[in-house]
Amino acid sequence: MEYVSAVPVPQPRTRAVTAPDAAPDASGSRRSLAAGLLLGAAGATVVLLASGQTWAEGEASVGGGTLPLTADGQDVTGLPAALAIVGLAALVAVFAVRGTGRLVVAGLLALSGLGAGLSACLGASDSAALDEKAARSTGDASATIGALAHTAWPYVTAAGGLLILLAGLLALRYGKLWPTMSGRYERDGTPRPRKAARTAPDPDRPEDLWKALDRGEDPTR
């Protein structure tokens, strides 16, 4: 006669399967890296090119006639071009530093773009550069420019600064996932591991002889 125990047999508990911590999205890292490089390089190029274009034009009165004068971005303000160069340097330096240093450089990149954009917008309605040219051209220190007109190039320059700013914001947000320069170029003074010396093939092991022949070595040595 069989007896059935009333005591329940403990069943093995199933371990709760927990999802591992999500690894950084490699594809997202590559996309942000490509976007940051593209925005930074394109923005600096736009700022440097647009800064050399005509921002303002007008006429100065000379002996009963008029003298047409123009002023490019460098005449109005050299700040956007200088900050674009700083932004390019910061964009390259992002890959040479790690941790807090990368955040600092990324912040410098963003500030360079912001400064370039703001200075371009402030120079969009500037007339001081043309007034100085009018004074030099006429020899009259009190001469001013007339028929003043401004072009759209200052705003193109500001758009380039915005691109640099976006590159800096991407570096601040995703820069910790971006790669750094190869460590093989960094010398920390630690000795490099030596290559293991090759041992002569064992004649009792045919596979060693075949490997030696594949390497072009003499298996009898």
mmCIF file of C-alpha atoms in Angstrom:
data_model
loop_
_atom_site.group_PDB
_atom_site.id
_atom_site.type_symbol
_atom_site.label_atom_id
_atom_site.label_comp_id
_atom_site.label_asym_id
_atom_site.label_seq_id
_atom_site.Cartn_x
_atom_site.Cartn_y
_atom_site.Cartn_z
ATOM 1 C CA MET A 1 0.000 0.000 0.000
ATOM 2 C CA GLU A 2 1.413 3.345 -1.002
ATOM 3 C CA TYR A 3 1.335 6.350 1.310
ATOM 4 C CA VAL A 4 1.030 9.858 -0.089
ATOM 5 C CA SER A 5 2.790 12.510 1.947
ATOM 6 C CA ALA A 6 0.818 15.623 2.683
ATOM 7 C CA VAL A 7 3.960 17.713 2.919
ATOM 8 C CA PRO A 8 4.470 19.544 -0.346
ATOM 9 C CA VAL A 9 7.717 18.853 -2.068
ATOM 10 C CA PRO A 10 9.617 22.116 -2.554
ATOM 11 C CA GLN A 11 9.995 22.917 -6.189
ATOM 12 C CA PRO A 12 13.123 24.569 -7.490
ATOM 13 C CA ARG A 13 12.587 28.258 -7.896
ATOM 14 C CA THR A 14 13.053 29.683 -11.298
ATOM 15 C CA ARG A 15 15.499 32.480 -11.330
ATOM 16 C CA ALA A 16 14.161 35.684 -12.607
ATOM 17 C CA VAL A 17 15.784 36.440 -15.858
ATOM 18 C CA THR A 18 16.954 39.987 -15.764
ATOM 19 C CA ALA A 19 17.978 41.745 -18.866
ATOM 20 C CA PRO A 20 21.592 42.797 -18.804
ATOM 21 C CA ASP A 21 22.372 46.429 -18.682
ATOM 22 C CA ALA A 22 21.855 47.904 -22.082
ATOM 23 C CA ALA A 23 25.163 48.362 -23.769
ATOM 24 C CA PRO A 24 25.778 51.665 -25.487
ATOM 25 C CA ASP A 25 24.170 51.724 -28.880
ATOM 26 C CA ALA A 26 27.132 51.338 -31.211
ATOM 27 C CA SER A 27 25.182 52.461 -34.243
ATOM 28 C CA GLY A 28 23.904 55.514 -32.370
ATOM 29 C CA SER A 29 27.448 56.338 -31.332
ATOM 30 C CA ARG A 30 28.654 56.142 -34.916
ATOM 31 C CA ARG A 31 25.788 58.307 -36.124
ATOM 32 C CA SER A 32 26.403 60.987 -33.512
ATOM 33 C CA LEU A 33 30.133 60.904 -34.257
ATOM 34 C CA ALA A 34 29.566 61.308 -37.995
ATOM 35 C CA ALA A 35 27.013 64.066 -37.410
ATOM 36 C CA GLY A 36 29.320 65.923 -35.013
ATOM 37 C CA LEU A 37 32.251 65.815 -37.420
ATOM 38 C CA LEU A 38 30.096 66.860 -40.365
ATOM 39 C CA LEU A 39 28.404 69.718 -38.520
ATOM 40 C CA GLY A 40 31.626 71.029 -37.008
ATOM 41 C CA ALA A 41 33.641 70.917 -40.223
ATOM 42 C CA ALA A 42 30.807 72.319 -42.354
ATOM 43 C CA GLY A 43 30.049 75.077 -39.855
ATOM 44 C CA ALA A 44 33.670 76.222 -39.627
ATOM 45 C CA THR A 45 33.972 76.193 -43.418
ATOM 46 C CA VAL A 46 30.812 78.276 -43.818
ATOM 47 C CA VAL A 47 31.965 80.815 -41.237
ATOM 48 C CA LEU A 48 35.422 81.202 -42.771
ATOM 49 C CA LEU A 49 34.066 81.572 -46.317
ATOM 50 C CA ALA A 50 31.155 83.864 -45.428
ATOM 51 C CA SER A 51 33.400 86.106 -43.328
ATOM 52 C CA GLY A 52 35.319 87.013 -46.464
ATOM 53 C CA GLN A 53 32.235 88.133 -48.365
ATOM 54 C CA THR A 54 30.726 91.624 -48.572
ATOM 55 C CA TRP A 55 28.625 92.378 -45.511
ATOM 56 C CA ALA A 56 27.837 96.060 -46.119
ATOM 57 C CA GLU A 57 28.068 98.574 -48.944
ATOM 58 C CA GLY A 58 27.440 102.278 -49.318
ATOM 59 C CA GLU A 59 28.624 105.543 -50.831
ATOM 60 C CA ALA A 60 30.844 108.291 -49.526
ATOM 61 C CA SER A 61 30.547 111.908 -50.756
ATOM 62 C CA VAL A 62 33.731 113.084 -52.472
ATOM 63 C CA GLY A 63 33.992 116.530 -54.163
ATOM 64 C CA GLY A 64 30.390 116.703 -55.243
ATOM 65 C CA GLY A 65 30.364 113.044 -56.317
ATOM 66 C CA THR A 66 30.065 109.707 -54.590
ATOM 67 C CA LEU A 67 32.571 106.917 -53.983
ATOM 68 C CA PRO A 68 31.175 103.394 -53.624
ATOM 69 C CA LEU A 69 32.621 101.487 -50.704
ATOM 70 C CA THR A 70 32.189 97.947 -49.410
ATOM 71 C CA ALA A 71 33.122 96.158 -46.182
ATOM 72 C CA ASP A 72 33.554 92.412 -45.808
ATOM 73 C CA GLY A 73 33.125 90.381 -42.659
ATOM 74 C CA GLN A 74 36.764 90.747 -41.664
ATOM 75 C CA ASP A 75 36.396 94.548 -41.850
ATOM 76 C CA VAL A 76 33.317 94.476 -39.649
ATOM 77 C CA THR A 77 34.491 91.914 -37.068
ATOM 78 C CA GLY A 78 37.170 89.256 -37.113
ATOM 79 C CA LEU A 79 35.632 87.376 -34.211
ATOM 80 C CA PRO A 80 33.554 84.801 -36.166
ATOM 81 C CA ALA A 81 36.548 83.613 -38.213
ATOM 82 C CA ALA A 82 38.771 83.412 -35.139
ATOM 83 C CA LEU A 83 36.168 81.414 -33.233
ATOM 84 C CA ALA A 84 35.684 79.095 -36.216
ATOM 85 C CA ILE A 85 39.390 78.229 -36.080
ATOM 86 C CA VAL A 86 39.100 77.629 -32.331
ATOM 87 C CA GLY A 87 36.102 75.392 -33.014
ATOM 88 C CA LEU A 88 38.057 73.333 -35.553
ATOM 89 C CA ALA A 89 40.890 72.860 -33.066
ATOM 90 C CA ALA A 90 38.417 71.822 -30.365
ATOM 91 C CA LEU A 91 36.732 69.378 -32.754
ATOM 92 C CA VAL A 92 40.055 67.607 -33.306
ATOM 93 C CA ALA A 93 41.024 67.787 -29.628
ATOM 94 C CA VAL A 94 37.826 66.004 -28.589
ATOM 95 C CA PHE A 95 39.400 62.725 -29.728
ATOM 96 C CA ALA A 96 42.675 63.329 -27.882
ATOM 97 C CA VAL A 97 41.228 63.597 -24.362
ATOM 98 C CA ARG A 98 38.999 61.524 -22.127
ATOM 99 C CA GLY A 99 36.604 61.996 -19.234
ATOM 100 C CA THR A 100 36.348 65.518 -17.867
ATOM 101 C CA GLY A 101 38.812 66.839 -20.420
ATOM 102 C CA ARG A 102 36.519 65.763 -23.222
ATOM 103 C CA LEU A 103 33.594 67.579 -21.623
ATOM 104 C CA VAL A 104 35.671 70.739 -21.313
ATOM 105 C CA VAL A 105 36.771 70.611 -24.949
ATOM 106 C CA ALA A 106 33.212 69.851 -26.093
ATOM 107 C CA GLY A 107 32.003 72.870 -24.118
ATOM 108 C CA LEU A 108 34.659 75.019 -25.796
ATOM 109 C CA LEU A 109 33.438 73.766 -29.169
ATOM 110 C CA ALA A 110 29.862 74.717 -28.355
ATOM 111 C CA LEU A 111 30.866 78.155 -27.021
ATOM 112 C CA SER A 112 32.920 78.817 -30.156
ATOM 113 C CA GLY A 113 29.873 78.239 -32.318
ATOM 114 C CA LEU A 114 27.674 80.349 -30.071
ATOM 115 C CA GLY A 115 30.153 83.224 -30.060
ATOM 116 C CA ALA A 116 30.619 83.102 -33.829
ATOM 117 C CA GLY A 117 26.870 83.213 -34.416
ATOM 118 C CA LEU A 118 26.198 86.055 -31.984
ATOM 119 C CA SER A 119 29.075 88.207 -33.222
ATOM 120 C CA ALA A 120 27.907 87.744 -36.813
ATOM 121 C CA CYS A 121 24.365 88.809 -35.914
ATOM 122 C CA LEU A 122 25.674 91.878 -34.101
ATOM 123 C CA GLY A 123 27.748 92.835 -37.119
ATOM 124 C CA ALA A 124 24.853 92.455 -39.556
ATOM 125 C CA SER A 125 23.728 96.077 -39.036
ATOM 126 C CA ASP A 126 27.137 97.605 -38.279
ATOM 127 C CA SER A 127 28.157 100.739 -40.173
ATOM 128 C CA ALA A 128 31.349 101.645 -38.300
ATOM 129 C CA ALA A 129 33.602 99.787 -40.732
ATOM 130 C CA LEU A 130 32.233 101.719 -43.725
ATOM 131 C CA ASP A 131 32.405 105.021 -41.832
ATOM 132 C CA GLU A 132 36.102 104.393 -41.193
ATOM 133 C CA LYS A 133 36.663 103.620 -44.865
ATOM 134 C CA ALA A 134 34.800 106.777 -45.828
ATOM 135 C CA ALA A 135 36.988 108.866 -43.503
ATOM 136 C CA ARG A 136 40.178 107.375 -44.932
ATOM 137 C CA SER A 137 39.040 107.664 -48.544
ATOM 138 C CA THR A 138 37.910 111.295 -48.316
ATOM 139 C CA GLY A 139 40.490 112.517 -45.830
ATOM 140 C CA ASP A 140 37.651 113.921 -43.713
ATOM 141 C CA ALA A 141 37.463 112.404 -40.234
ATOM 142 C CA SER A 142 33.818 113.462 -39.923
ATOM 143 C CA ALA A 143 32.735 111.817 -43.183
ATOM 144 C CA THR A 144 30.089 109.154 -42.953
ATOM 145 C CA ILE A 145 28.685 106.611 -45.339
ATOM 146 C CA GLY A 146 25.457 107.165 -47.245
ATOM 147 C CA ALA A 147 23.032 104.812 -49.007
ATOM 148 C CA LEU A 148 24.044 102.100 -46.558
ATOM 149 C CA ALA A 149 22.921 98.561 -47.414
ATOM 150 C CA HIS A 150 23.628 95.194 -45.809
ATOM 151 C CA THR A 151 23.830 91.779 -47.438
ATOM 152 C CA ALA A 152 22.742 88.372 -46.172
ATOM 153 C CA TRP A 153 26.294 87.109 -45.593
ATOM 154 C CA PRO A 154 26.318 87.956 -41.869
ATOM 155 C CA TYR A 155 23.337 85.664 -41.388
ATOM 156 C CA VAL A 156 25.029 82.929 -43.416
ATOM 157 C CA THR A 157 27.968 83.296 -41.047
ATOM 158 C CA ALA A 158 25.610 83.032 -38.082
ATOM 159 C CA ALA A 159 24.169 79.836 -39.575
ATOM 160 C CA GLY A 160 27.675 78.391 -39.734
ATOM 161 C CA GLY A 161 28.159 79.276 -36.079
ATOM 162 C CA LEU A 162 24.922 77.447 -35.309
ATOM 163 C CA LEU A 163 26.291 74.313 -36.971
ATOM 164 C CA ILE A 164 29.403 74.492 -34.800
ATOM 165 C CA LEU A 165 27.190 74.935 -31.744
ATOM 166 C CA LEU A 166 25.206 71.812 -32.665
ATOM 167 C CA ALA A 167 28.448 69.861 -33.060
ATOM 168 C CA GLY A 168 29.474 70.949 -29.573
ATOM 169 C CA LEU A 169 26.130 69.920 -28.108
ATOM 170 C CA LEU A 170 26.463 66.488 -29.728
ATOM 171 C CA ALA A 171 29.950 66.149 -28.252
ATOM 172 C CA LEU A 172 28.618 67.071 -24.814
ATOM 173 C CA ARG A 173 25.802 64.546 -25.069
ATOM 174 C CA TYR A 174 27.467 61.603 -26.821
ATOM 175 C CA GLY A 175 31.168 62.380 -26.589
ATOM 176 C CA LYS A 176 31.750 59.788 -23.867
ATOM 177 C CA LEU A 177 30.816 57.082 -26.393
ATOM 178 C CA TRP A 178 33.174 58.343 -29.080
ATOM 179 C CA PRO A 179 36.554 56.655 -29.600
ATOM 180 C CA THR A 180 39.867 58.177 -28.592
ATOM 181 C CA MET A 181 43.201 58.243 -30.309
ATOM 182 C CA SER A 182 44.983 54.884 -30.416
ATOM 183 C CA GLY A 183 46.885 54.083 -27.251
ATOM 184 C CA ARG A 184 49.807 52.670 -29.188
ATOM 185 C CA TYR A 185 51.013 56.209 -29.745
ATOM 186 C CA GLU A 186 51.046 56.936 -26.022
ATOM 187 C CA ARG A 187 54.292 56.050 -24.232
ATOM 188 C CA ASP A 188 53.818 55.520 -20.514
ATOM 189 C CA GLY A 189 57.240 54.040 -19.854
ATOM 190 C CA THR A 190 56.015 50.506 -19.195
ATOM 191 C CA PRO A 191 58.030 47.768 -20.939
ATOM 192 C CA ARG A 192 56.309 46.121 -23.851
ATOM 193 C CA PRO A 193 55.778 42.370 -23.669
ATOM 194 C CA ARG A 194 58.345 40.403 -25.603
ATOM 195 C CA LYS A 195 57.365 37.976 -28.282
ATOM 196 C CA ALA A 196 57.595 34.365 -27.227
ATOM 197 C CA ALA A 197 60.642 32.613 -28.632
ATOM 198 C CA ARG A 198 59.901 29.950 -31.197
ATOM 199 C CA THR A 199 60.731 26.436 -30.157
ATOM 200 C CA ALA A 200 62.177 23.866 -32.492
ATOM 201 C CA PRO A 201 59.602 21.422 -33.882
ATOM 202 C CA ASP A 202 59.355 18.090 -32.155
ATOM 203 C CA PRO A 203 60.253 15.313 -34.650
ATOM 204 C CA ASP A 204 57.947 12.958 -32.772
ATOM 205 C CA ARG A 205 54.986 15.222 -33.527
ATOM 206 C CA PRO A 206 54.169 15.280 -37.238
ATOM 207 C CA GLU A 207 51.901 18.297 -36.858
ATOM 208 C CA ASP A 208 54.877 20.376 -35.693
ATOM 209 C CA LEU A 209 56.831 19.349 -38.768
ATOM 210 C CA TRP A 210 53.989 20.347 -41.073
ATOM 211 C CA LYS A 211 53.641 23.726 -39.333
ATOM 212 C CA ALA A 212 57.366 24.354 -39.711
ATOM 213 C CA LEU A 213 57.168 23.535 -43.410
ATOM 214 C CA ASP A 214 54.197 25.893 -43.834
ATOM 215 C CA ARG A 215 56.252 28.691 -42.268
ATOM 216 C CA GLY A 216 59.125 27.944 -44.634
ATOM 217 C CA GLU A 217 61.401 26.728 -41.842
ATOM 218 C CA ASP A 218 63.804 23.811 -41.841
ATOM 219 C CA PRO A 219 62.213 21.172 -39.550
ATOM 220 C CA THR A 220 65.559 19.412 -39.084
ATOM 221 C CA ARG A 221 66.973 22.334 -37.071
#
